[in-house]
Each structure stands twice: as structure tokens, then as C-alpha cells.
Amino acid sequence: MATRATDVGTNQSVERAVSVLRALDSGRPELRVSDVAELTGLGSSTTSRLLSTLERLDMVERDPVSNLYRLSLGLLPLAATAANRHPVHRASRMVLQGLATRTGLGANAAVRRNSELMFLCNFEGTRAPKSYTQAGHTAPLHATSIGKCLLTGLTSKERRKLLGDPLAAHTEYTTTSHDHLDTEIETVRRTGYAVEAEERALGRASLAAPVRDASGDIVAAISLWGPTSVLGDRSDAEAQRLALVREVIEAADAISQALGAL
């Protein structure tokens, strides 16, 4: 029984430490101890001890003047190793870099992590607005073209269970109806690509295509994003958009082939 109690205590300590690290990734670059305590729901003394331990382990660092905490570069080797060893990251980074260079738009690769998507890599083009997307950041599945591609591997029932109801609105253009989402998913299956216009952020749009592995399963998706004047489904530049559709589908096919897809 004593061993079991110790195991439970150890697991709880790990969970608390991880919650502190995630709190420091909540959007603000630096936080006070009280800020971290509020975000995690932990007591101030517990939070302070955890931060001190993580500081000794080079997982967080404290500004010597302000005493505010931030994530440490000591985390970077671990994060870089995790990303570089992921097969989709390895297969897609050179393809996406070339895609961003040719089109001048932003190029992303992402995988599904439970009810969200997680970006594995991203490249900025000269015509794309400044991006705040980074590897490891998450985004909603239903409000992005890349997410809609990832959802095509699920049934309508599975999507409803995964995403809940109603679907969250991020702008006035966000798809918030599961019936509407079902229709969009069927279009993605039929055409091989997804289009999103201002569903997550006003003025921005994206095109995406699914990536498959050797078994034929959808394991990732890639997207091109930029201003709605270039990519949106309400765009007047139809010929230009269709050329970009071909670009993103061909890039997704190249990555799929690198993963063993036929």
C-alpha cells in the first residue's frame, strides 16, 4: 500500500509540474507566481516550489529584475527532437518550404491531437500576413481547412462525439452546424481539398489537402494560407486560386509518397 501511495503522489507531482509548464505557454511571455497559481488552480506555495524546481532543471527561467517566470531554452532540445523524429515533419518540411517560396503564401503541416489540430511546421511566404503560428500551437478542427481535411477520416457520428455541439464560433463566417460541416467534409472527400475563408480570423483564408501514410489512412494535412483576396472561396481570382489548389494537392501527394502511400 505504501508503494501505491508513493506512485500516486509521484504521478500527481508530474501532472502539477506539467500544468505549470503549460500555464507558461498560455499566451503571455512572462508570468508572476500568482498568475501561474491562478491558471493552474494550485496554491501559491506549491506553485512557487514547482517553479523553483523547474528553474533548477532549466525548464523555466526567472527574470532577475522583474522576478517573472518564462519557459527556458532548456526545453528546446526536447521539443526539437520530438518534432524532428516525427515522420510527417521529416517528410513535409522541405516540400512546404518550396511551396511557400513558389507561392509567396504561408505553408503549414498539422496532425490531429484529440479534438484539436497541432502544427508540426510552418513557413512564411512574402505575400502572407505575419503569422503567429508556431510548431506545437493548436487550432480548432472545424474552423480551418487543414482541420477539415483531418476530419475526413471520421464518420459524422464520430465527429459529433469528438467536437461536441454546438461548434464554437470564431468569426461570423465560422461553420457552427454539424450538418453544414458534414456537407463540407463530403466536398473535401469528393474534390481532395478543403477551402476556408475567414472562419478563424477575418481577412485570412486557406486551402488544404490531406496526407496519407502507407496504409492509406489520413495521418496529417497541409495548407496554404494568406489573404482572402488570393485564397478565399469568395475570391474573384478563380484561376489563380485553382492553380494554388493544384499546388497544395501535389505537395500533399509528394509527402504522402514519402510516407509510403501509393
Short mmCIF file of C-alpha atoms in Angstrom, two decimals:
data_model
loop_
_atom_site.label_atom_id
_atom_site.label_comp_id
_atom_site.label_asym_id
_atom_site.label_seq_id
_atom_site.Cartn_x
_atom_site.Cartn_y
_atom_site.Cartn_z
CA MET A 1 0.00 0.00 0.00
CA ALA A 2 2.87 2.36 0.78
CA THR A 3 4.30 1.84 -2.69
CA ARG A 4 0.95 2.55 -4.27
CA ALA A 5 0.57 5.80 -2.32
CA THR A 6 4.07 6.86 -3.40
CA ASP A 7 3.21 6.12 -7.03
CA VAL A 8 0.07 8.21 -6.82
CA GLY A 9 1.99 11.08 -5.22
CA THR A 10 4.68 10.93 -7.89
CA ASN A 11 2.11 10.98 -10.70
CA GLN A 12 0.38 13.97 -9.13
CA SER A 13 3.68 15.83 -8.88
CA VAL A 14 4.39 15.21 -12.55
CA GLU A 15 0.90 16.37 -13.52
CA ARG A 16 1.31 19.54 -11.48
CA ALA A 17 4.71 20.29 -12.99
CA VAL A 18 3.33 19.84 -16.50
CA SER A 19 0.38 22.12 -15.68
CA VAL A 20 2.86 24.82 -14.63
CA LEU A 21 4.76 24.48 -17.92
CA ARG A 22 1.52 24.70 -19.88
CA ALA A 23 0.47 27.79 -17.93
CA LEU A 24 3.69 29.48 -19.07
CA ASP A 25 2.63 28.68 -22.65
CA SER A 26 -0.77 30.33 -22.18
CA GLY A 27 -0.05 33.38 -24.34
CA ARG A 28 1.71 35.89 -22.10
CA PRO A 29 5.51 35.73 -22.36
CA GLU A 30 6.17 36.08 -18.62
CA LEU A 31 4.08 35.40 -15.52
CA ARG A 32 4.15 36.03 -11.80
CA VAL A 33 3.91 33.14 -9.36
CA SER A 34 0.37 34.27 -8.55
CA ASP A 35 -0.52 34.23 -12.27
CA VAL A 36 0.69 30.64 -12.62
CA ALA A 37 -1.16 29.65 -9.45
CA GLU A 38 -4.39 31.12 -10.80
CA LEU A 39 -4.03 29.42 -14.19
CA THR A 40 -3.24 26.01 -12.68
CA GLY A 41 -5.54 26.13 -9.65
CA LEU A 42 -2.62 25.29 -7.38
CA GLY A 43 -1.75 27.00 -4.13
CA SER A 44 0.85 29.78 -4.19
CA SER A 45 3.36 27.86 -2.05
CA THR A 46 3.02 24.72 -4.20
CA THR A 47 3.38 26.78 -7.38
CA SER A 48 6.46 28.54 -6.03
CA ARG A 49 8.13 25.23 -5.14
CA LEU A 50 7.36 23.76 -8.54
CA LEU A 51 8.73 26.81 -10.34
CA SER A 52 11.92 26.70 -8.26
CA THR A 53 12.42 23.02 -9.09
CA LEU A 54 11.74 23.58 -12.79
CA GLU A 55 14.17 26.50 -12.74
CA ARG A 56 16.91 24.27 -11.32
CA LEU A 57 16.17 21.76 -14.09
CA ASP A 58 16.43 24.52 -16.75
CA MET A 59 12.81 24.05 -17.80
CA VAL A 60 11.83 27.60 -16.76
CA GLU A 61 13.82 30.74 -16.04
CA ARG A 62 13.22 33.78 -13.87
CA ASP A 63 14.00 37.34 -14.89
CA PRO A 64 16.50 38.65 -12.30
CA VAL A 65 14.95 42.14 -12.34
CA SER A 66 11.20 41.54 -12.57
CA ASN A 67 11.18 38.06 -10.96
CA LEU A 68 8.72 36.99 -13.66
CA TYR A 69 8.91 33.42 -14.96
CA ARG A 70 9.08 32.23 -18.56
CA LEU A 71 9.82 28.99 -20.36
CA SER A 72 13.53 28.25 -20.66
CA LEU A 73 15.51 27.39 -23.77
CA GLY A 74 16.35 24.20 -21.89
CA LEU A 75 13.08 22.86 -23.29
CA LEU A 76 14.12 23.49 -26.88
CA PRO A 77 16.29 20.38 -27.44
CA LEU A 78 13.45 18.14 -26.22
CA ALA A 79 10.85 19.88 -28.40
CA ALA A 80 13.14 19.90 -31.43
CA THR A 81 13.89 16.20 -31.05
CA ALA A 82 10.19 15.34 -30.77
CA ALA A 83 9.39 17.34 -33.92
CA ASN A 84 12.37 16.15 -35.96
CA ARG A 85 11.65 12.49 -35.19
CA HIS A 86 8.02 12.74 -36.29
CA PRO A 87 7.69 11.14 -39.76
CA VAL A 88 5.28 13.79 -41.06
CA HIS A 89 7.63 16.59 -40.02
CA ARG A 90 10.57 14.91 -41.75
CA ALA A 91 8.60 14.27 -44.92
CA SER A 92 6.95 17.67 -45.18
CA ARG A 93 9.41 20.39 -44.18
CA MET A 94 11.35 20.60 -47.46
CA VAL A 95 8.16 20.28 -49.52
CA LEU A 96 6.45 23.06 -47.55
CA GLN A 97 9.49 25.33 -47.72
CA GLY A 98 9.43 25.03 -51.51
CA LEU A 99 5.66 25.58 -51.57
CA ALA A 100 5.93 28.79 -49.55
CA THR A 101 8.76 30.04 -51.75
CA ARG A 102 6.92 29.35 -55.03
CA THR A 103 3.55 30.77 -53.98
CA GLY A 104 4.61 33.51 -51.58
CA LEU A 105 1.99 32.22 -49.12
CA GLY A 106 2.23 30.57 -45.71
CA ALA A 107 2.56 26.78 -45.71
CA ASN A 108 1.71 24.55 -42.74
CA ALA A 109 1.62 20.88 -41.80
CA ALA A 110 -0.53 19.62 -38.93
CA VAL A 111 -1.79 16.43 -37.30
CA ARG A 112 -4.88 15.79 -35.20
CA ARG A 113 -4.41 15.66 -31.45
CA ASN A 114 -7.75 14.62 -29.93
CA SER A 115 -10.26 17.42 -30.65
CA GLU A 116 -7.70 19.94 -31.99
CA LEU A 117 -5.04 20.10 -34.64
CA MET A 118 -1.38 20.67 -33.82
CA PHE A 119 1.01 22.37 -36.21
CA LEU A 120 4.26 20.48 -36.85
CA CYS A 121 5.98 23.04 -39.05
CA ASN A 122 5.21 26.28 -40.84
CA PHE A 123 6.89 28.53 -43.38
CA GLU A 124 6.03 32.12 -44.24
CA GLY A 125 5.78 33.49 -47.76
CA THR A 126 6.22 37.09 -48.88
CA ARG A 127 2.50 37.52 -49.72
CA ALA A 128 1.16 36.09 -46.45
CA PRO A 129 0.25 38.30 -43.49
CA LYS A 130 2.53 37.98 -40.49
CA SER A 131 1.90 34.62 -38.87
CA TYR A 132 1.84 33.91 -35.15
CA THR A 133 1.51 30.18 -35.77
CA GLN A 134 4.37 28.10 -34.46
CA ALA A 135 5.16 24.41 -34.28
CA GLY A 136 3.26 22.98 -31.33
CA HIS A 137 0.44 25.52 -31.46
CA THR A 138 -3.09 24.16 -31.71
CA ALA A 139 -6.19 25.29 -33.60
CA PRO A 140 -9.83 24.19 -33.95
CA LEU A 141 -10.55 21.43 -36.43
CA HIS A 142 -13.92 22.69 -37.65
CA ALA A 143 -12.79 26.28 -38.35
CA THR A 144 -9.74 25.57 -40.52
CA SER A 145 -9.25 23.96 -43.92
CA ILE A 146 -6.42 21.82 -42.56
CA GLY A 147 -8.67 20.65 -39.74
CA LYS A 148 -11.49 19.75 -42.13
CA CYS A 149 -9.08 17.54 -44.05
CA LEU A 150 -8.11 15.80 -40.82
CA LEU A 151 -11.80 15.24 -40.01
CA THR A 152 -12.50 13.40 -43.26
CA GLY A 153 -11.18 10.18 -41.73
CA LEU A 154 -14.03 10.18 -39.17
CA THR A 155 -17.71 9.38 -39.54
CA SER A 156 -20.37 12.01 -38.89
CA LYS A 157 -21.16 10.34 -35.56
CA GLU A 158 -17.50 10.28 -34.55
CA ARG A 159 -17.12 13.97 -35.43
CA ARG A 160 -20.11 14.95 -33.30
CA LYS A 161 -18.78 13.00 -30.34
CA LEU A 162 -15.28 14.44 -30.77
CA LEU A 163 -16.19 18.11 -31.28
CA GLY A 164 -19.35 18.44 -29.21
CA ASP A 165 -22.33 20.61 -30.04
CA PRO A 166 -22.60 23.48 -30.81
CA LEU A 167 -19.37 24.16 -32.67
CA ALA A 168 -17.59 27.25 -31.37
CA ALA A 169 -17.81 30.41 -33.49
CA HIS A 170 -14.53 32.29 -34.02
CA THR A 171 -15.92 34.79 -36.55
CA GLU A 172 -19.29 35.36 -38.19
CA TYR A 173 -18.20 33.01 -41.00
CA THR A 174 -17.28 30.00 -38.84
CA THR A 175 -19.11 26.76 -39.53
CA THR A 176 -21.10 26.13 -36.34
CA SER A 177 -23.57 23.50 -37.60
CA HIS A 178 -22.64 19.83 -37.73
CA ASP A 179 -24.97 19.37 -40.70
CA HIS A 180 -23.11 22.11 -42.57
CA LEU A 181 -19.79 20.57 -41.52
CA ASP A 182 -20.94 17.18 -42.84
CA THR A 183 -21.62 18.79 -46.22
CA GLU A 184 -18.18 20.42 -46.26
CA ILE A 185 -16.48 17.14 -45.34
CA GLU A 186 -18.23 15.36 -48.21
CA THR A 187 -16.98 18.09 -50.56
CA VAL A 188 -13.43 17.57 -49.29
CA ARG A 189 -13.72 13.83 -49.92
CA ARG A 190 -15.02 14.43 -53.44
CA THR A 191 -12.57 17.14 -54.51
CA GLY A 192 -9.48 16.19 -52.49
CA TYR A 193 -9.06 19.60 -50.87
CA ALA A 194 -10.69 21.97 -48.38
CA VAL A 195 -11.30 25.73 -48.53
CA GLU A 196 -11.73 28.03 -45.53
CA ALA A 197 -12.42 31.76 -45.72
CA GLU A 198 -12.33 33.95 -42.60
CA GLU A 199 -13.67 31.20 -40.34
CA ARG A 200 -10.85 31.54 -37.82
CA ALA A 201 -9.60 35.07 -38.49
CA LEU A 202 -11.05 37.89 -40.58
CA GLY A 203 -9.12 38.75 -43.73
CA ARG A 204 -7.43 35.36 -43.90
CA ALA A 205 -8.21 32.21 -45.86
CA SER A 206 -6.62 28.85 -46.53
CA LEU A 207 -6.55 25.81 -48.80
CA ALA A 208 -5.61 22.36 -47.53
CA ALA A 209 -5.15 18.78 -48.70
CA PRO A 210 -4.89 15.53 -46.70
CA VAL A 211 -1.72 13.49 -46.29
CA ARG A 212 -1.90 9.67 -46.18
CA ASP A 213 0.50 7.00 -44.96
CA ALA A 214 1.30 3.57 -46.40
CA SER A 215 -1.99 2.15 -45.09
CA GLY A 216 -3.97 4.86 -46.89
CA ASP A 217 -5.12 6.48 -43.65
CA ILE A 218 -5.17 10.26 -43.31
CA VAL A 219 -2.38 10.99 -40.83
CA ALA A 220 -1.85 14.71 -41.46
CA ALA A 221 -2.79 17.61 -43.71
CA ILE A 222 -1.01 20.58 -45.22
CA SER A 223 -2.32 24.03 -46.03
CA LEU A 224 -1.56 27.25 -47.85
CA TRP A 225 -2.84 30.37 -46.12
CA GLY A 226 -2.92 34.06 -46.93
CA PRO A 227 -5.29 36.97 -47.64
CA THR A 228 -8.87 36.22 -48.72
CA SER A 229 -8.29 38.16 -51.93
CA VAL A 230 -6.00 35.33 -53.03
CA LEU A 231 -7.36 32.20 -51.35
CA GLY A 232 -10.91 32.76 -50.19
CA ASP A 233 -13.82 30.95 -51.79
CA ARG A 234 -15.37 34.40 -52.30
CA SER A 235 -12.32 35.48 -54.26
CA ASP A 236 -12.69 36.87 -57.79
CA ALA A 237 -9.28 35.45 -58.75
CA GLU A 238 -10.68 31.98 -59.51
CA ALA A 239 -7.96 30.91 -61.94
CA GLN A 240 -5.24 31.89 -59.50
CA ARG A 241 -6.96 30.01 -56.68
CA LEU A 242 -7.34 26.85 -58.76
CA ALA A 243 -3.63 26.96 -59.59
CA LEU A 244 -2.91 27.11 -55.86
CA VAL A 245 -5.27 24.17 -55.29
CA ARG A 246 -3.14 22.12 -57.69
CA GLU A 247 -0.01 23.22 -55.84
CA VAL A 248 -1.27 22.13 -52.42
CA ILE A 249 -2.67 18.80 -53.69
CA GLU A 250 0.59 17.96 -55.47
CA ALA A 251 2.57 18.87 -52.35
CA ALA A 252 0.32 16.67 -50.18
CA ASP A 253 0.78 13.81 -52.68
CA ALA A 254 4.56 14.21 -52.53
CA ILE A 255 4.52 13.99 -48.74
CA SER A 256 2.17 11.02 -48.83
CA GLN A 257 4.52 9.20 -51.19
CA ALA A 258 7.43 9.90 -48.84
CA LEU A 259 5.35 8.25 -46.09
CA GLY A 260 4.83 5.17 -48.26
CA ALA A 261 1.42 5.88 -49.77
CA LEU A 262 0.83 4.50 -53.24
#
